[in-house]
Amino acid sequence: GINIGGIVDVPAVREYARTLPNVVHVEDNLFTCSQDTQVRMSQVIKDKGINRMVVAACTPLTHEALFRETLLEAGVNKYLFEMANIRNQDSWVHSANPKAATEKAKDLVRMAVSKAVLLEPLPDTELDLNPVSMVIGGGVAGMVATKNLADQGFHVHLVERTDKLGGQARSLYKTWKGEDIQVYLKALTREIEDHPNISLHTSTELAAVEGFVGNFKSVLKDAEGEETSVEHGIAIIATGGREYKPREYLYGEDPRVLTHLELDRRFIDNDPALKKIRSAAFIQCVGSREPDRPYCSRVCCTHSVESALELKRRNPEMEVYILYRDMRTYGEREVLFMEARRRGVLFFRYEPESKPKVRAGKDALEVEITDPILGRPILLRIDLLTLATAVLPAESEELSKLFKVPVSEDGFFIEAHAKLRPVDFATDGVFLCGLAHYPKSLDESISQALAAASRSTCLIATGSVLASGAVAYVKPALCSGCGVCIQVCPFSAPSFVEEGPFAGKARINSVLCKGCGLCVASCRSGALNLKGVEEGQIMAMISEI
């Protein structure tokens, strides 16, 4: 394709590859990753008895698994494959120099071939998988994932730290489509509580986790301090989020200043005072898109517009203002924005350096804002002010340590790959959904919860799990027992042998190992090596370059 072929002289690289030792077949394709090419590759491997394969194309991060599957279909061990990244490492970074890029592509292919010759078949380890699941977090996302798994016949433990299910949804009035959230929540809660395949643990927290995909053992601690041990094969993290409680705009000082969830609670309670309000305003981006919290909370714009329309429904004569930095009613939610404009809701834009000023007047709140069109200040006298505050992550640090899963600098959990594994963690057998991942609307949380349940089912339904053969291993005779490998491993794979002739030496749990190579690079004694990236294979590549 043009990403590579537009810079690199692919036919020249192809002809060069024919001259390399041990190469018996070479060809180039428009898209080597296409289904048609995969079928052809598999047939060529069978017809010519090929037992090693090199693909020079894109990054192995996204495509290696695909080509390994092709080898399997051809009856060849999937680890007898090497990929030369002539896109990210060549054509993209040398686009201004096609001649040099072509020469570098030849070098990368020659290195890959030299390594491929030395590759050895590796076995995947098949382990039994406990079909029981654990979902941590009893909000809507957690309940939807739990119910989906339970409806498929799998037993699920649902763990909620508070005494009630529902999470943030307990304080939400309607979806942006107008659906009653409280009615949905009550029905969902009832189904969870009555389901025979669900063990519900409220007022309970996760105290400890050990094990690996298919064979986790967790300790749950309830409000009385009693501990229960639960064995499960997979885990779904759906710990949700929380509302930022602001310290600006008179919040907490004047009862007429509310947050979004507090206004929704008045809607839910059908507060009669809302009909008597003459004017109301919303201030967007309170606590979001700030230096210490730079992300957009995504749901606030839609929430404000829907709430403004709800106030208009209760009192059509009410004056409603929305003070915003950027209006992000994305997708079909744009219809709400248009409807609000038609109903007479007024929108005023403000810049971060000239935020609205709020004062407590005698009979009303006074909000001063500089209109960017008029270039002059405007004073709004209102009876109710709602702050669209940031969505904060739930406390994630402890859970991150227990499951060895990463969190972003903002405190949200990070998926393995945004495009290829959007609900998986890098730690196998652990999945995520809902606000624990990032701010999102209720319908998006439900979709992600169903996706997490689906990914979990892919593992549970097989009854077993394959652990990668490309793992680290120890040469005990060289190990000095320094423990550096244990300190640097993010997956807790290395440990000390406790008994026998190798007591005090390191060993690797191949099931926990992800083949990242941190321990190998850190070993001062040269005792550690990584299958599939052996020292001899690396040295062969270095010799070629």
Coordinates of C-alpha atoms in Angstrom, one line a residue:
G1 CA 0.0 0.0 0.0
I2 CA 0.9 3.7 -0.3
N3 CA 2.1 3.9 3.3
I4 CA 5.1 1.8 2.5
G5 CA 5.1 1.5 -1.3
G6 CA 4.9 5.3 -1.7
I7 CA 8.3 5.7 -0.2
V8 CA 10.1 2.3 -0.3
D9 CA 11.0 0.6 -3.7
V10 CA 9.2 -2.6 -2.7
P11 CA 10.1 -4.5 -5.9
A12 CA 13.7 -3.8 -5.3
V13 CA 13.4 -5.1 -1.7
R14 CA 11.6 -8.2 -2.9
E15 CA 14.4 -9.0 -5.4
Y16 CA 17.1 -8.4 -2.7
A17 CA 15.3 -10.8 -0.4
R18 CA 15.6 -13.5 -3.0
T19 CA 19.4 -13.4 -2.6
L20 CA 19.4 -14.0 1.1
P21 CA 20.5 -17.4 2.5
N22 CA 17.7 -19.9 3.3
V23 CA 15.0 -17.9 1.5
V24 CA 13.0 -20.2 -0.8
H25 CA 10.0 -18.0 -1.7
V26 CA 9.5 -14.2 -1.9
E27 CA 6.5 -12.1 -3.1
D28 CA 5.0 -8.7 -2.5
N29 CA 1.3 -7.8 -2.2
L30 CA -0.8 -4.7 -2.2
F31 CA -2.1 -5.6 1.3
T32 CA -0.4 -8.6 2.9
C33 CA -2.9 -8.6 5.8
S34 CA -5.9 -9.0 3.5
Q35 CA -8.0 -12.2 3.8
D36 CA -7.2 -13.2 0.2
T37 CA -3.5 -12.9 0.8
Q38 CA -3.7 -14.9 4.0
V39 CA -5.3 -17.8 2.2
R40 CA -2.6 -17.6 -0.5
M41 CA 0.2 -17.5 2.0
S42 CA -1.1 -20.5 3.8
Q43 CA -1.3 -22.5 0.5
V44 CA 2.2 -21.5 -0.5
I45 CA 3.6 -22.6 2.9
K46 CA 1.9 -26.0 2.4
D47 CA 3.0 -26.5 -1.2
K48 CA 6.6 -25.5 -0.7
G49 CA 7.1 -27.0 2.8
I50 CA 8.1 -23.7 4.2
N51 CA 8.9 -23.8 8.0
R52 CA 9.8 -20.2 8.7
M53 CA 8.0 -17.0 7.6
V54 CA 9.1 -13.3 7.5
V55 CA 6.6 -10.5 6.7
A56 CA 8.1 -7.0 6.0
A57 CA 5.2 -4.6 6.4
C58 CA 3.6 -2.8 9.4
T59 CA 4.1 -3.0 13.2
P60 CA 3.9 -6.5 14.9
L61 CA 1.9 -4.7 17.7
T62 CA -1.2 -4.8 15.5
H63 CA -0.5 -7.5 12.9
E64 CA 1.8 -10.2 14.4
A65 CA -1.1 -12.2 15.8
L66 CA -2.8 -12.3 12.4
F67 CA 0.2 -13.7 10.6
R68 CA 0.8 -16.3 13.4
E69 CA -2.8 -17.5 12.8
T70 CA -1.9 -18.0 9.1
L71 CA 1.1 -20.1 10.1
L72 CA -1.1 -22.2 12.4
E73 CA -3.6 -22.8 9.6
A74 CA -0.7 -24.0 7.4
G75 CA 0.3 -26.5 10.1
V76 CA 3.4 -24.6 11.2
N77 CA 4.2 -23.6 14.8
K78 CA 3.1 -20.0 15.2
Y79 CA 6.3 -18.8 16.8
L80 CA 8.4 -19.6 13.7
F81 CA 7.5 -16.1 12.4
E82 CA 9.4 -12.8 12.3
M83 CA 8.1 -9.4 11.3
A84 CA 10.2 -6.6 9.9
N85 CA 8.5 -3.2 10.6
I86 CA 9.3 -1.3 7.4
R87 CA 6.5 1.2 8.0
N88 CA 6.8 2.7 11.5
Q89 CA 10.6 2.2 11.6
D90 CA 11.3 3.1 7.9
S91 CA 8.8 4.6 5.4
W92 CA 7.1 6.9 8.0
V93 CA 10.4 8.3 9.5
H94 CA 12.3 8.5 6.2
S95 CA 9.6 9.8 3.9
A96 CA 11.8 12.6 2.6
N97 CA 14.5 10.1 1.5
P98 CA 13.1 7.2 -0.5
K99 CA 16.5 5.9 -1.6
A100 CA 17.8 5.6 2.0
A101 CA 14.4 4.2 3.1
T102 CA 14.7 1.4 0.5
E103 CA 18.2 0.5 1.7
K104 CA 17.0 0.5 5.3
A105 CA 14.2 -1.8 4.3
K106 CA 16.7 -4.2 2.9
D107 CA 18.7 -4.1 6.1
L108 CA 15.6 -4.8 8.2
V109 CA 14.5 -7.7 6.0
R110 CA 18.1 -9.2 6.2
M111 CA 18.0 -8.9 10.0
A112 CA 14.6 -10.5 10.2
V113 CA 15.7 -13.4 8.0
S114 CA 18.8 -14.0 10.1
K115 CA 16.7 -14.2 13.3
A116 CA 14.0 -16.4 11.6
V117 CA 16.6 -19.0 10.7
L118 CA 17.3 -19.4 14.5
L119 CA 13.7 -19.4 15.7
E120 CA 12.5 -22.6 17.5
P121 CA 9.0 -23.9 17.9
L122 CA 7.5 -23.0 21.2
P123 CA 4.6 -24.7 22.9
D124 CA 1.6 -22.8 24.4
T125 CA 0.6 -24.0 27.8
E126 CA -3.0 -25.0 28.1
L127 CA -4.6 -24.4 31.5
D128 CA -8.0 -25.2 32.9
L129 CA -10.2 -22.2 33.4
N130 CA -12.6 -21.6 36.2
P131 CA -15.9 -20.6 34.6
V132 CA -16.8 -18.3 37.5
S133 CA -16.6 -14.6 37.0
M134 CA -16.1 -11.6 39.4
V135 CA -17.4 -8.1 38.6
I136 CA -16.1 -5.3 40.8
G137 CA -18.5 -2.4 40.9
G138 CA -22.3 -2.5 41.2
G139 CA -23.2 0.5 39.0
V140 CA -25.1 0.1 35.7
A141 CA -22.0 -1.0 33.8
G142 CA -21.2 -3.7 36.4
M143 CA -24.8 -4.9 36.6
V144 CA -25.2 -5.1 32.9
A145 CA -22.0 -7.1 32.5
T146 CA -23.0 -9.3 35.4
K147 CA -26.5 -10.0 34.1
N148 CA -25.2 -10.7 30.6
L149 CA -22.8 -13.4 31.9
A150 CA -25.4 -14.8 34.3
D151 CA -28.0 -15.1 31.5
Q152 CA -25.6 -17.2 29.6
G153 CA -25.4 -19.7 32.4
F154 CA -22.2 -18.6 34.1
H155 CA -21.9 -17.9 37.8
V156 CA -20.9 -14.4 38.7
H157 CA -19.9 -12.7 41.9
L158 CA -20.9 -9.0 41.9
V159 CA -18.9 -6.9 44.5
E160 CA -20.2 -3.5 45.5
R161 CA -18.5 -1.4 48.2
T162 CA -21.7 0.5 49.2
D163 CA -24.9 -1.0 50.5
K164 CA -26.9 -0.2 47.4
L165 CA -26.6 -1.0 43.7
G166 CA -26.8 1.6 41.0
G167 CA -23.7 3.8 41.4
Q168 CA -24.0 7.3 39.9
A169 CA -27.2 6.3 38.0
R170 CA -29.1 6.6 41.3
S171 CA -28.8 10.3 40.9
L172 CA -29.6 10.6 37.1
Y173 CA -33.0 11.6 35.8
K174 CA -33.2 10.8 32.1
T175 CA -31.0 9.8 29.2
W176 CA -30.4 12.2 26.4
K177 CA -33.0 10.3 24.5
G178 CA -35.6 11.0 27.2
E179 CA -35.6 7.5 28.8
D180 CA -36.4 7.3 32.5
I181 CA -33.2 6.1 34.2
Q182 CA -34.8 5.3 37.6
V183 CA -37.4 3.0 36.1
Y184 CA -34.6 1.1 34.2
L185 CA -32.4 1.0 37.3
K186 CA -35.1 -0.5 39.5
A187 CA -35.9 -3.2 37.0
L188 CA -32.2 -4.0 36.5
T189 CA -31.5 -4.1 40.3
R190 CA -34.4 -6.4 40.8
E191 CA -33.1 -8.8 38.1
I192 CA -29.7 -8.8 39.7
E193 CA -31.0 -9.5 43.2
D194 CA -33.3 -12.3 42.0
H195 CA -30.9 -14.1 39.5
P196 CA -29.9 -17.6 40.6
N197 CA -26.5 -17.3 38.9
I198 CA -25.5 -14.2 40.7
S199 CA -23.9 -14.0 44.2
L200 CA -24.3 -10.4 45.4
H201 CA -21.8 -8.9 47.8
T202 CA -22.8 -5.4 49.0
S203 CA -20.9 -3.3 51.5
T204 CA -17.9 -5.4 50.5
E205 CA -14.4 -4.5 49.2
L206 CA -11.7 -6.5 47.5
A207 CA -8.9 -7.1 50.0
A208 CA -6.5 -9.3 48.1
V209 CA -6.0 -11.0 44.7
E210 CA -3.6 -13.8 43.7
G211 CA -3.3 -16.1 40.7
F212 CA -3.7 -15.6 36.9
V213 CA -6.1 -15.8 34.1
G214 CA -8.5 -18.7 34.6
N215 CA -7.4 -19.3 38.2
F216 CA -7.8 -16.2 40.3
K217 CA -8.3 -16.3 44.1
S218 CA -9.7 -13.2 45.7
V219 CA -10.4 -12.2 49.3
L220 CA -13.5 -10.2 49.9
K221 CA -14.0 -8.2 53.2
D222 CA -17.4 -7.0 54.3
A223 CA -18.4 -4.1 56.5
E224 CA -18.0 -6.2 59.7
G225 CA -14.5 -7.2 58.7
E226 CA -15.3 -10.8 57.8
E227 CA -13.3 -12.2 54.9
T228 CA -14.5 -14.6 52.2
S229 CA -12.3 -16.3 49.7
V230 CA -13.7 -16.5 46.1
E231 CA -12.1 -18.4 43.2
H232 CA -12.9 -17.1 39.7
G233 CA -11.5 -17.4 36.2
I234 CA -11.9 -13.8 35.0
A235 CA -12.6 -10.3 36.5
I236 CA -14.4 -7.3 35.2
I237 CA -13.5 -3.9 36.7
A238 CA -16.5 -1.5 36.6
T239 CA -15.8 0.7 39.6
G240 CA -17.4 3.8 38.1
G241 CA -16.7 7.4 38.8
R242 CA -17.9 10.3 40.9
E243 CA -18.9 13.9 40.6
Y244 CA -16.4 16.7 41.3
K245 CA -17.5 18.9 44.2
P246 CA -16.4 22.4 43.2
R247 CA -14.9 25.1 45.4
E248 CA -15.9 27.9 43.0
Y249 CA -19.0 29.9 42.0
L250 CA -20.4 30.0 45.5
Y251 CA -21.0 26.2 45.6
G252 CA -21.5 25.1 49.2
E253 CA -22.1 28.7 50.2
D254 CA -25.4 29.5 48.5
P255 CA -28.2 26.9 48.3
R256 CA -29.2 28.2 44.9
V257 CA -25.9 26.8 43.4
L258 CA -26.2 23.1 42.5
T259 CA -24.2 20.4 40.7
H260 CA -25.7 18.4 37.9
L261 CA -26.5 15.4 40.0
E262 CA -28.2 17.6 42.6
L263 CA -30.4 19.1 40.0
D264 CA -31.3 15.7 38.7
R265 CA -32.2 14.6 42.2
R266 CA -34.7 17.5 42.2
F267 CA -36.1 16.3 38.9
I268 CA -36.4 12.8 40.3
D269 CA -38.2 14.0 43.4
N270 CA -40.4 16.3 41.2
D271 CA -39.6 19.3 43.3
P272 CA -42.5 21.8 42.9
A273 CA -40.2 24.7 43.5
L274 CA -38.6 24.2 40.0
K275 CA -41.8 25.4 38.4
K276 CA -41.6 28.7 40.2
I277 CA -38.1 29.6 39.1
R278 CA -38.0 32.6 36.8
S279 CA -34.5 32.2 35.4
A280 CA -31.7 29.5 35.6
A281 CA -28.2 29.2 34.2
F282 CA -25.6 26.5 33.6
I283 CA -21.8 26.9 33.7
Q284 CA -19.9 24.3 31.8
C285 CA -16.4 22.9 32.3
V286 CA -16.3 23.4 36.1
G287 CA -13.2 21.4 37.1
S288 CA -12.7 19.9 33.6
R289 CA -10.2 21.1 30.9
E290 CA -8.1 22.7 33.6
P291 CA -4.3 22.4 34.0
D292 CA -4.7 19.8 36.9
R293 CA -7.6 18.0 35.1
P294 CA -7.1 18.5 31.3
Y295 CA -9.6 16.0 30.0
C296 CA -13.1 16.7 28.8
S297 CA -15.8 14.9 30.8
R298 CA -17.8 14.4 27.7
V299 CA -21.3 14.1 29.2
C300 CA -21.7 17.6 30.6
C301 CA -22.7 19.5 27.5
T302 CA -25.5 17.0 26.6
H303 CA -26.6 16.9 30.3
S304 CA -26.9 20.6 30.5
V305 CA -28.9 20.9 27.3
E306 CA -31.2 18.1 28.4
S307 CA -31.6 19.7 31.8
A308 CA -32.3 23.1 30.3
L309 CA -35.0 21.6 28.1
E310 CA -36.5 19.9 31.2
L311 CA -36.7 23.2 33.0
K312 CA -38.4 24.7 30.0
R313 CA -40.9 21.8 30.0
R314 CA -41.8 22.5 33.6
N315 CA -42.0 26.3 33.1
P316 CA -42.0 27.4 29.4
E317 CA -41.7 31.0 30.5
M318 CA -38.4 30.4 32.4
E319 CA -35.3 32.1 31.1
V320 CA -32.5 29.6 30.7
Y321 CA -28.8 30.4 29.9
I322 CA -25.9 28.0 29.2
L323 CA -22.4 29.5 29.6
Y324 CA -19.9 27.3 27.8
R325 CA -16.4 27.2 26.4
D326 CA -17.0 24.7 23.6
M327 CA -20.4 23.0 22.9
R328 CA -19.9 19.3 22.5
T329 CA -23.3 17.7 22.0
Y330 CA -21.7 15.2 19.7
G331 CA -23.4 12.8 17.2
E332 CA -27.2 12.6 17.3
R333 CA -27.1 14.7 20.5
E334 CA -26.9 17.7 18.2
V335 CA -30.7 17.5 17.9
L336 CA -31.0 18.4 21.6
F337 CA -28.9 21.5 21.0
M338 CA -31.1 22.6 18.1
E339 CA -34.3 21.9 20.1
A340 CA -32.9 24.0 23.0
R341 CA -32.2 26.9 20.6
R342 CA -35.8 26.7 19.3
R343 CA -37.2 26.7 22.8
G344 CA -35.3 29.9 23.6
V345 CA -32.4 28.7 25.6
L346 CA -29.6 31.3 25.2
F347 CA -25.9 30.2 24.9
F348 CA -23.0 32.5 25.9
R349 CA -19.4 31.5 25.1
Y350 CA -16.6 32.4 27.5
E351 CA -12.8 32.0 27.4
P352 CA -10.9 30.3 30.2
E353 CA -9.1 33.6 31.1
S354 CA -12.5 35.4 31.5
K355 CA -14.6 32.9 33.4
P356 CA -18.1 33.9 34.6
K357 CA -18.2 35.7 38.0
V358 CA -21.0 34.8 40.4
R359 CA -22.2 37.0 43.2
A360 CA -25.0 36.5 45.7
G361 CA -27.4 39.3 45.1
K362 CA -30.3 40.3 47.4
D363 CA -33.1 38.7 45.5
A364 CA -31.1 36.6 42.9
L365 CA -27.7 35.3 42.0
E366 CA -25.8 37.7 39.7
V367 CA -23.7 36.1 37.0
E368 CA -21.4 38.4 35.0
I369 CA -19.9 37.2 31.7
T370 CA -18.1 38.9 28.8
D371 CA -20.0 38.3 25.6
P372 CA -17.4 37.5 22.9
I373 CA -19.6 39.0 20.1
L374 CA -20.5 42.2 21.8
G375 CA -17.1 42.5 23.5
R376 CA -18.7 43.8 26.7
P377 CA -19.9 42.4 30.0
I378 CA -23.4 41.1 30.5
L379 CA -25.1 40.7 33.9
L380 CA -27.6 37.8 34.3
R381 CA -29.9 37.7 37.3
I382 CA -30.9 34.1 38.0
D383 CA -32.7 32.1 40.7
L384 CA -30.8 28.8 40.1
L385 CA -27.3 28.1 39.0
T386 CA -26.2 24.6 38.0
L387 CA -22.5 23.7 37.6
A388 CA -21.5 21.1 35.0
T389 CA -18.7 19.6 37.1
A390 CA -16.0 17.1 36.1
V391 CA -16.4 13.3 36.2
L392 CA -13.7 12.0 38.5
P393 CA -12.4 8.4 38.5
A394 CA -13.2 6.2 41.5
E395 CA -10.3 5.4 43.8
S396 CA -8.3 3.1 41.5
E397 CA -4.8 2.9 43.0
E398 CA -5.4 -0.1 45.2
L399 CA -7.3 -2.1 42.6
S400 CA -4.5 -1.3 40.1
K401 CA -2.0 -2.9 42.4
L402 CA -4.1 -5.9 43.1
F403 CA -4.7 -6.8 39.5
K404 CA -1.4 -5.4 38.1
V405 CA -3.4 -3.1 35.7
P406 CA -2.4 0.4 34.7
V407 CA -4.1 3.7 35.3
S408 CA -3.6 7.0 33.4
E409 CA -2.2 10.2 35.0
D410 CA -5.9 11.2 35.4
G411 CA -6.7 8.1 37.4
F412 CA -8.7 6.2 34.9
F413 CA -7.9 2.6 34.0
I414 CA -6.1 2.1 30.7
E415 CA -7.1 -0.6 28.2
A416 CA -4.6 -2.8 26.4
H417 CA -5.1 -1.2 23.0
A418 CA -7.7 1.5 22.2
K419 CA -8.5 0.0 18.8
L420 CA -7.6 -3.7 19.0
R421 CA -8.4 -4.5 22.6
P422 CA -10.7 -1.7 23.9
V423 CA -12.2 -3.6 26.9
D424 CA -9.2 -5.8 27.7
F425 CA -6.4 -5.0 30.1
A426 CA -2.8 -6.0 29.3
T427 CA -3.2 -8.5 32.2
D428 CA -5.0 -11.5 30.7
G429 CA -8.4 -12.4 32.0
V430 CA -9.1 -8.9 33.4
F431 CA -11.5 -6.5 31.6
L432 CA -13.0 -3.1 32.1
C433 CA -16.1 -1.0 31.4
G434 CA -18.0 2.1 32.3
L435 CA -16.7 5.3 34.0
A436 CA -13.8 3.4 35.5
H437 CA -12.3 3.6 31.9
Y438 CA -13.2 7.2 31.0
P439 CA -16.2 9.6 31.3
K440 CA -19.0 8.4 29.1
S441 CA -22.8 8.5 28.9
L442 CA -25.0 5.7 30.2
D443 CA -25.8 4.1 26.8
E444 CA -22.0 4.0 26.0
S445 CA -21.3 2.4 29.4
I446 CA -24.0 -0.2 28.7
S447 CA -22.4 -1.0 25.3
Q448 CA -19.0 -1.3 26.8
A449 CA -20.3 -3.5 29.6
L450 CA -21.8 -5.9 27.0
A451 CA -18.5 -5.8 25.1
A452 CA -16.6 -6.7 28.3
A453 CA -19.0 -9.6 29.0
S454 CA -18.6 -10.8 25.5
R455 CA -14.8 -10.8 25.7
S456 CA -15.1 -12.7 29.0
T457 CA -17.4 -15.2 27.4
C458 CA -14.8 -15.9 24.7
L459 CA -12.5 -17.2 27.5
I460 CA -15.0 -18.8 29.8
A461 CA -16.8 -20.8 27.0
T462 CA -13.7 -22.6 26.0
G463 CA -13.1 -24.0 29.4
S464 CA -9.3 -23.5 29.1
V465 CA -6.8 -20.8 28.4
L466 CA -3.6 -20.8 26.4
A467 CA -0.5 -19.2 28.0
S468 CA 2.0 -17.8 25.5
G469 CA 5.2 -19.8 24.9
A470 CA 7.2 -16.6 24.3
V471 CA 8.2 -16.3 28.0
A472 CA 11.3 -15.7 30.0
Y473 CA 13.2 -18.5 31.6
V474 CA 16.1 -18.9 34.1
K475 CA 19.5 -20.6 33.9
P476 CA 19.8 -21.4 37.7
A477 CA 23.6 -21.9 37.5
L478 CA 24.1 -18.3 36.5
C479 CA 21.5 -16.8 38.9
S480 CA 22.9 -14.8 41.9
G481 CA 19.6 -14.5 43.6
C482 CA 19.8 -10.7 43.6
G483 CA 16.0 -10.3 43.2
V484 CA 16.2 -7.4 40.6
C485 CA 13.9 -9.4 38.3
I486 CA 11.3 -9.7 41.0
Q487 CA 11.4 -5.9 41.6
V488 CA 11.0 -4.8 38.0
C489 CA 8.3 -7.3 36.7
P490 CA 4.9 -5.6 36.5
F491 CA 3.2 -9.0 36.3
S492 CA 4.7 -10.7 39.4
A493 CA 6.0 -13.6 37.2
P494 CA 9.5 -14.1 38.9
S495 CA 9.9 -15.5 42.4
F496 CA 12.5 -17.2 44.5
V497 CA 12.7 -21.0 44.6
E498 CA 12.1 -22.0 48.3
E499 CA 13.4 -25.5 48.4
G500 CA 15.7 -28.0 46.7
P501 CA 19.1 -27.6 45.0
F502 CA 18.1 -24.2 43.4
A503 CA 16.7 -22.6 46.6
G504 CA 17.3 -18.9 46.6
K505 CA 17.5 -18.8 42.8
A506 CA 14.9 -17.0 40.6
R507 CA 12.2 -18.9 38.7
I508 CA 9.6 -17.7 36.3
N509 CA 5.8 -18.5 36.4
S510 CA 5.3 -18.9 32.6
V511 CA 1.5 -18.3 33.0
L512 CA 2.0 -14.9 34.5
C513 CA 4.9 -13.9 32.2
K514 CA 3.9 -11.6 29.3
G515 CA 7.3 -11.8 27.5
C516 CA 8.0 -8.1 27.9
G517 CA 11.7 -8.7 28.6
L518 CA 12.1 -6.3 31.5
C519 CA 13.6 -9.0 33.7
V520 CA 16.0 -10.2 31.0
A521 CA 17.3 -6.7 30.3
S522 CA 17.7 -6.1 34.1
C523 CA 19.5 -9.4 35.0
R524 CA 23.1 -8.6 36.0
S525 CA 24.2 -12.2 35.9
G526 CA 22.9 -13.1 32.4
A527 CA 20.8 -15.8 33.9
L528 CA 17.6 -14.8 32.3
N529 CA 16.6 -15.2 28.6
L530 CA 13.4 -14.8 26.6
K531 CA 12.1 -17.5 24.3
G532 CA 11.6 -16.2 20.8
V533 CA 14.1 -13.3 21.4
E534 CA 17.1 -15.4 22.5
E535 CA 20.5 -13.8 22.9
G536 CA 21.8 -15.7 19.9
Q537 CA 19.0 -14.5 17.7
I538 CA 19.6 -10.9 18.8
M539 CA 23.3 -11.2 18.1
A540 CA 22.6 -12.6 14.7
M541 CA 20.5 -9.6 13.8
I542 CA 23.3 -7.3 15.1
S543 CA 25.9 -9.1 13.1
E544 CA 23.8 -8.6 9.9
I545 CA 23.5 -4.9 10.5

